[in-house]
mmCIF file with all atom_site columns, C-alpha atoms in Angstrom:
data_model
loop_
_atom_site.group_PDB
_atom_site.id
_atom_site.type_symbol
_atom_site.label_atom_id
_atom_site.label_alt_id
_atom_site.label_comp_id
_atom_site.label_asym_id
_atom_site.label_entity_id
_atom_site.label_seq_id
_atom_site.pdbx_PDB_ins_code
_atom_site.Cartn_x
_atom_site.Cartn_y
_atom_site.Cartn_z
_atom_site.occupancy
_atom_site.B_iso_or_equiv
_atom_site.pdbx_formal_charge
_atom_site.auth_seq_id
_atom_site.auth_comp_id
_atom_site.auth_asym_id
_atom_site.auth_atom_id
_atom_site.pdbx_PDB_model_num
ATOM 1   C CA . UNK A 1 1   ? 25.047  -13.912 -5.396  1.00 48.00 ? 19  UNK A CA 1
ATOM 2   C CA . UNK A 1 2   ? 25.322  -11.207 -7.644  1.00 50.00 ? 20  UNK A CA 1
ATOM 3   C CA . UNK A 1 3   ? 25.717  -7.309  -6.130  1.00 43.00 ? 21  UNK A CA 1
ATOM 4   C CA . UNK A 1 4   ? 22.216  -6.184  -7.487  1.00 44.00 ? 22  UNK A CA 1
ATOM 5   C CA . UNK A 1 5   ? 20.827  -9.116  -5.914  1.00 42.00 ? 23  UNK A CA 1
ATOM 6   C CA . UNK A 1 6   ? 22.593  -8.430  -2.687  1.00 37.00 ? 24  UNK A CA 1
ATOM 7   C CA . UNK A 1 7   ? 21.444  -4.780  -2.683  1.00 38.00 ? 25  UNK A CA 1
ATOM 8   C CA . UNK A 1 8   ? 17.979  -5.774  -3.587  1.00 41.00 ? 26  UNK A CA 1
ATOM 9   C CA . UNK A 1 9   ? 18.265  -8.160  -0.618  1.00 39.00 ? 27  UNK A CA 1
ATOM 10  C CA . UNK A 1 10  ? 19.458  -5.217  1.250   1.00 39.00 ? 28  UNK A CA 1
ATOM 11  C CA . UNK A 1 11  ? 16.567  -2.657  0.503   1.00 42.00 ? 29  UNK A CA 1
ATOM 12  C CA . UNK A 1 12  ? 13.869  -5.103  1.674   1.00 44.00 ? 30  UNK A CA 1
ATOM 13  C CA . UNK A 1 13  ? 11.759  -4.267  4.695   1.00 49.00 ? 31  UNK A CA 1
ATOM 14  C CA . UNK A 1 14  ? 13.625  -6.165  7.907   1.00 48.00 ? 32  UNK A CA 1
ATOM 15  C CA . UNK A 1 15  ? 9.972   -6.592  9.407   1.00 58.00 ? 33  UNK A CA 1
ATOM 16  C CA . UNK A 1 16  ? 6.049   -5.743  9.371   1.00 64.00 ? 34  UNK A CA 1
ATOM 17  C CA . UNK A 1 17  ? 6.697   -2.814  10.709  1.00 72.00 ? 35  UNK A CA 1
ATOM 18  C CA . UNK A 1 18  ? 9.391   -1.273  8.236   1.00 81.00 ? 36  UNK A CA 1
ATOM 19  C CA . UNK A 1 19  ? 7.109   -2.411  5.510   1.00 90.00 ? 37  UNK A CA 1
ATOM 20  C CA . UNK A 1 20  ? 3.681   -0.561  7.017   1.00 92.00 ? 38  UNK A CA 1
ATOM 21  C CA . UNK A 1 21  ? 2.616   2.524   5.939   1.00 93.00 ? 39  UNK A CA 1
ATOM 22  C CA . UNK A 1 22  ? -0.061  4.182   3.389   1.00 94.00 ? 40  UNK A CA 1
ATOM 23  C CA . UNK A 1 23  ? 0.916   3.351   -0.075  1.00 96.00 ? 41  UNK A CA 1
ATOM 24  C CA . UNK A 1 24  ? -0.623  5.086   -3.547  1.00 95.00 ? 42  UNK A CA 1
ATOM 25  C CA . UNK A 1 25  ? -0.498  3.708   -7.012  1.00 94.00 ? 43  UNK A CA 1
ATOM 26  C CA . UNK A 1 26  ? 1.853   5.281   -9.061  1.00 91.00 ? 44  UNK A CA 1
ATOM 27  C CA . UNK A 1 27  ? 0.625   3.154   -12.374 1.00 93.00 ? 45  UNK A CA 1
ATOM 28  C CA . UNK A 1 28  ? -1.038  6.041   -15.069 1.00 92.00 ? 46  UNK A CA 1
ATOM 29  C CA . UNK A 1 29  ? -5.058  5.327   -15.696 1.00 91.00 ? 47  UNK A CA 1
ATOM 30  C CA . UNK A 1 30  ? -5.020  3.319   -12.047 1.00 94.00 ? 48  UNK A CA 1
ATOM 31  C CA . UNK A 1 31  ? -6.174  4.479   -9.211  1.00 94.00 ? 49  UNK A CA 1
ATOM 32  C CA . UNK A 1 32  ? -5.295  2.755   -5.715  1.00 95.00 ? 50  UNK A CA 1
ATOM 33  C CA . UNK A 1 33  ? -3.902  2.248   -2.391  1.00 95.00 ? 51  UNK A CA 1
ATOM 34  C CA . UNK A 1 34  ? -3.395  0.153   0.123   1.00 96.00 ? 52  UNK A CA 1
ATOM 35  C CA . UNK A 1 35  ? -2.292  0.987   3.961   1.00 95.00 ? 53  UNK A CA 1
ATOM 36  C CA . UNK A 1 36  ? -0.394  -1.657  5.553   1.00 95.00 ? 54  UNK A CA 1
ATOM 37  C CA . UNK A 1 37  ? -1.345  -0.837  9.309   1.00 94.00 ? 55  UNK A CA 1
ATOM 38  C CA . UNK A 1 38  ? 1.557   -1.902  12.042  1.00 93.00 ? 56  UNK A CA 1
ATOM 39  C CA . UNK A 1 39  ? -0.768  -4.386  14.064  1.00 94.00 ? 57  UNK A CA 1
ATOM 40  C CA . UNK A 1 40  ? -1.202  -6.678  11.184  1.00 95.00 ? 58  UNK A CA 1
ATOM 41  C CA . UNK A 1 41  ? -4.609  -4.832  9.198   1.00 95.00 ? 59  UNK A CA 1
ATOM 42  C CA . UNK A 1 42  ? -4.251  -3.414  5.908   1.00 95.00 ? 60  UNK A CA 1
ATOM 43  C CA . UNK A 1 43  ? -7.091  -1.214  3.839   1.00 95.00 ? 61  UNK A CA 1
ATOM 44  C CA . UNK A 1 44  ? -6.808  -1.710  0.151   1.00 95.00 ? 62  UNK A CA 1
ATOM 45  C CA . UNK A 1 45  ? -9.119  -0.041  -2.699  1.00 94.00 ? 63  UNK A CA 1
ATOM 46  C CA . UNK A 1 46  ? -8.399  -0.246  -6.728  1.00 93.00 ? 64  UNK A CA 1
ATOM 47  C CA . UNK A 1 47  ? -10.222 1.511   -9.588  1.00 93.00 ? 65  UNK A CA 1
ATOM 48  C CA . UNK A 1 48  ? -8.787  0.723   -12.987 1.00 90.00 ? 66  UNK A CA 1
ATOM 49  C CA . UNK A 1 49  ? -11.509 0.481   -16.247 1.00 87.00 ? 67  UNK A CA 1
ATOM 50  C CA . UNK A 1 50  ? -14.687 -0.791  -14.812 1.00 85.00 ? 68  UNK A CA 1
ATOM 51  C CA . UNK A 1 51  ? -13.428 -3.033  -12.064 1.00 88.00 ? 69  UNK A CA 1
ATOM 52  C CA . UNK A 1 52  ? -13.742 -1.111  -8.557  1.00 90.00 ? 70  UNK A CA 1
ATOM 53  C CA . UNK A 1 53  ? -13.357 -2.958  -5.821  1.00 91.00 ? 71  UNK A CA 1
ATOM 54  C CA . UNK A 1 54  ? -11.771 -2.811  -1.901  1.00 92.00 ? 72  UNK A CA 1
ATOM 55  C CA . UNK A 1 55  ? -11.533 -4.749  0.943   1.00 92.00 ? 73  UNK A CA 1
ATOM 56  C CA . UNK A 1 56  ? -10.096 -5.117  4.089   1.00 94.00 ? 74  UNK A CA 1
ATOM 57  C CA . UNK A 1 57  ? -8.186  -7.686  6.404   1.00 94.00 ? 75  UNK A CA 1
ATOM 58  C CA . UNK A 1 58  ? -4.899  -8.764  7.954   1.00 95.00 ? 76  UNK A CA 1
ATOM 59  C CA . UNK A 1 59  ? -1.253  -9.217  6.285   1.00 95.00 ? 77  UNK A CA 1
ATOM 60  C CA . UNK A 1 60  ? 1.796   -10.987 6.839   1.00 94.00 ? 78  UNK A CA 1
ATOM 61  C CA . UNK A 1 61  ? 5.498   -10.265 5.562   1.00 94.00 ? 79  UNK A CA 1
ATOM 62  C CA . UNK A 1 62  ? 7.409   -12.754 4.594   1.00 91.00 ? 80  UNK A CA 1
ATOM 63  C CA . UNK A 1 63  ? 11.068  -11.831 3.231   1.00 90.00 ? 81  UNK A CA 1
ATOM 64  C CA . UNK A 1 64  ? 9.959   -9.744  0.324   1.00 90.00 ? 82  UNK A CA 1
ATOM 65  C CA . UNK A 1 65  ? 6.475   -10.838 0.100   1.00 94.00 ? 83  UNK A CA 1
ATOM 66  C CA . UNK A 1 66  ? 3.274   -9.158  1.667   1.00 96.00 ? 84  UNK A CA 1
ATOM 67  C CA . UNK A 1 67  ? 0.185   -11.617 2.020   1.00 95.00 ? 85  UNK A CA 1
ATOM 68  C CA . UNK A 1 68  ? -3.236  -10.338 2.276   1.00 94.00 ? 86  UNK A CA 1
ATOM 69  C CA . UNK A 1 69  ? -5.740  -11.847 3.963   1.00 93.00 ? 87  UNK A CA 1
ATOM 70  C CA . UNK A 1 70  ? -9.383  -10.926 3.226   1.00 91.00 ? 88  UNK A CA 1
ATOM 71  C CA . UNK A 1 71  ? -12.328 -10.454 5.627   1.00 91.00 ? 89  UNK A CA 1
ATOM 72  C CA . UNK A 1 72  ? -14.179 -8.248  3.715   1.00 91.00 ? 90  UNK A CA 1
ATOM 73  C CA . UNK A 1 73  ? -14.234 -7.570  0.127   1.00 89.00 ? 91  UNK A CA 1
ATOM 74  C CA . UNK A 1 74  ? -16.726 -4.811  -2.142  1.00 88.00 ? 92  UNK A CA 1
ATOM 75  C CA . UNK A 1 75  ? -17.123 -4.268  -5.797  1.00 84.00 ? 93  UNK A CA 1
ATOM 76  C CA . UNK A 1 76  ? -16.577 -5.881  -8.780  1.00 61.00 ? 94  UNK A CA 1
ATOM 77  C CA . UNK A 1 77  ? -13.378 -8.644  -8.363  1.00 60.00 ? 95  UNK A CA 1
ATOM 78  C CA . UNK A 1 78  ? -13.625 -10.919 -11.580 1.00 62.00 ? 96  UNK A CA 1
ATOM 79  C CA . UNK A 1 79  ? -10.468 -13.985 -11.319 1.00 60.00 ? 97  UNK A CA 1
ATOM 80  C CA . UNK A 1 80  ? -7.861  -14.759 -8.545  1.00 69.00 ? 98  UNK A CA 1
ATOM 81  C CA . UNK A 1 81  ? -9.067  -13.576 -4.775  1.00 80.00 ? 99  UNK A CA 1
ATOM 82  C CA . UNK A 1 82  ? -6.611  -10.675 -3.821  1.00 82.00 ? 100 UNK A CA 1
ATOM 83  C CA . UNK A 1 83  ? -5.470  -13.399 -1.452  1.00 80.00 ? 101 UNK A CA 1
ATOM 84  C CA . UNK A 1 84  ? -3.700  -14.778 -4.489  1.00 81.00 ? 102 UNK A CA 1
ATOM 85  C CA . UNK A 1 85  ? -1.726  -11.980 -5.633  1.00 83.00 ? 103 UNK A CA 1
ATOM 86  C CA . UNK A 1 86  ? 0.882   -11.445 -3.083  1.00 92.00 ? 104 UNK A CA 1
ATOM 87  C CA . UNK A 1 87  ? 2.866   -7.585  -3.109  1.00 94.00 ? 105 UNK A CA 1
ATOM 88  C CA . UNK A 1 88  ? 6.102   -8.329  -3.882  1.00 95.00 ? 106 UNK A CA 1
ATOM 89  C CA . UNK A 1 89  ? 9.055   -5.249  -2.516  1.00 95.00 ? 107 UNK A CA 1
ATOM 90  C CA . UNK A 1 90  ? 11.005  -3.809  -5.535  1.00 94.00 ? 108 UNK A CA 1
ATOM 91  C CA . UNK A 1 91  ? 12.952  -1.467  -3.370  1.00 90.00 ? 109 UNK A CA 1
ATOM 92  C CA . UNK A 1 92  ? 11.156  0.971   -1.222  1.00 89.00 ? 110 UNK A CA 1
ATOM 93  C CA . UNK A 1 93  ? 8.401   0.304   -3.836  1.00 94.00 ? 111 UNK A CA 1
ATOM 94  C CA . UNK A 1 94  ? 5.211   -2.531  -3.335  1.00 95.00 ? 112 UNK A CA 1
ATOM 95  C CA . UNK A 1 95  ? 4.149   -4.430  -6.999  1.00 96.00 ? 113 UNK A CA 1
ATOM 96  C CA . UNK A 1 96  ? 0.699   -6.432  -7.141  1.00 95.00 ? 114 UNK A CA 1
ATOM 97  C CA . UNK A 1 97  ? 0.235   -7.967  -10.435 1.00 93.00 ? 115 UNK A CA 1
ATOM 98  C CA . UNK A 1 98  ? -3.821  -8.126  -11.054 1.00 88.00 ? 116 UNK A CA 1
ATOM 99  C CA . UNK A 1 99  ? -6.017  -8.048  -13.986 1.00 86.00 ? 117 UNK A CA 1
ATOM 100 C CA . UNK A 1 100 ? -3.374  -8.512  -16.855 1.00 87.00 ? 118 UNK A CA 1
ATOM 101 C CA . UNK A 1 101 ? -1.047  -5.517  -14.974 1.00 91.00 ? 119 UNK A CA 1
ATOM 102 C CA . UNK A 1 102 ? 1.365   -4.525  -12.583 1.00 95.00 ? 120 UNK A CA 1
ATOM 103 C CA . UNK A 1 103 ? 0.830   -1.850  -9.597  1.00 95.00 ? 121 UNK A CA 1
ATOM 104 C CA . UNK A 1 104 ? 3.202   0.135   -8.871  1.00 97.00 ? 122 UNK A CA 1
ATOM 105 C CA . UNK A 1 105 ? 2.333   0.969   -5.249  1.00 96.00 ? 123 UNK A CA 1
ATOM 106 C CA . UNK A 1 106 ? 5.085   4.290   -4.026  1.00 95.00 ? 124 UNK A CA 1
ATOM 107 C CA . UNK A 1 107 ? 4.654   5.309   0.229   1.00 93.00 ? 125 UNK A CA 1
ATOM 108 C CA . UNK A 1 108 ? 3.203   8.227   1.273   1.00 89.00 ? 126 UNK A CA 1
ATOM 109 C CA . UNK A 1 109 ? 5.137   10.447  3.156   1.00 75.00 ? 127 UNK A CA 1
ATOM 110 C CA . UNK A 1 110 ? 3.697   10.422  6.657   1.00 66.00 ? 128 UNK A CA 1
ATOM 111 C CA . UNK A 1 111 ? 1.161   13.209  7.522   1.00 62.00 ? 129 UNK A CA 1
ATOM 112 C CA . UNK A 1 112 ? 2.758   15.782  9.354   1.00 66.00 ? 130 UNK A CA 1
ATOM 113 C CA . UNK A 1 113 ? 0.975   18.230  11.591  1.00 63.00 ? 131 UNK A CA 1
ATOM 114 C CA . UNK A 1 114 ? 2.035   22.279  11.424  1.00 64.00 ? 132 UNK A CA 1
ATOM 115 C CA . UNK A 1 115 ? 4.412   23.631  14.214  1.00 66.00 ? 133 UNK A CA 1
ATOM 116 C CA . UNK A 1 116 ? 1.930   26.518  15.465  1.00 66.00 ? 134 UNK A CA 1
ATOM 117 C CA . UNK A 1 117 ? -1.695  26.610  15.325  1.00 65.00 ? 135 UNK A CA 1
ATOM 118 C CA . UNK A 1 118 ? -4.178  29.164  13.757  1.00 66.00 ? 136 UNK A CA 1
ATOM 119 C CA . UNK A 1 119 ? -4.440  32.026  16.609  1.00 67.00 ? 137 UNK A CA 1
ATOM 120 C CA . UNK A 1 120 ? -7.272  33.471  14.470  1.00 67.00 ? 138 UNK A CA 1
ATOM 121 C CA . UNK A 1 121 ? -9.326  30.272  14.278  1.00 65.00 ? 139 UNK A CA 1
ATOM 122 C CA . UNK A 1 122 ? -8.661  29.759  17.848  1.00 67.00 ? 140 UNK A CA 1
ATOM 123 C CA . UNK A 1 123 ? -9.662  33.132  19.121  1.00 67.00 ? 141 UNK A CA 1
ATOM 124 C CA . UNK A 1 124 ? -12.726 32.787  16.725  1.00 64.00 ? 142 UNK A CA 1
ATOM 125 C CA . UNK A 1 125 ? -12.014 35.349  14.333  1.00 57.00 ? 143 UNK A CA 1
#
């Protein structure tokens, strides 16, 4: 095995919940994300041209792979079910190859909450 495939190997999530979080596109003229939820759920929505379209349902990881399942589905999907395209791990980074391109999906940073509150809002001025 070669050392970039080793250190690929190496960067991979080690399970579902390494791998969930709230992902954007990063791919110029597409807009999307997807959120890979810890108990197994993901949200997904994509616009790019005139094909919008989201849905919802369950995924699995397996080794670099994430599976979607779909229970629900909106908008205009023309071709392979999103079932069909699996996200494949380049790094840190998620790739879904649909409609003749690649998606570059980069994670969010998780939302962080201040360390003090608003004393004006709170005394209601």
């Amino acid at each position: 095995m070669s050392l970039i495939a080793l250190l690929a190997l190496l960067m991979q999530p080690a399970d579902a919940n390494a791998a969930s979080g709230f992902y954007r596109s990063a791919t110029p003229e597409v807009g999307a994300a997807i959120e890979l939820e810890p108990d197994g759920h993901f949200l997904y929505a994509l616009d790019y041209g005139a094909v919008s379209e989201a849905a919802e349902g369950t995924w699995t990881l397996a080794g670099s792979e994430v599976r979607l399942t779909a229970t629900k589905t909106e908008g205009a999907w023309r071709g392979a079910s999103l079932g069909d395209s699996p996200l494949v791990f380049e790094g840190h980074d998620l790739l879904l190859r649909r409609y003749d391109i690649v998606i570059r999906f980069k994670r969010d940073a998780p939302l962080t909450l201040p360390d003090r509150r608003n004393e004006k809002l709170e005394k209601g001025n």
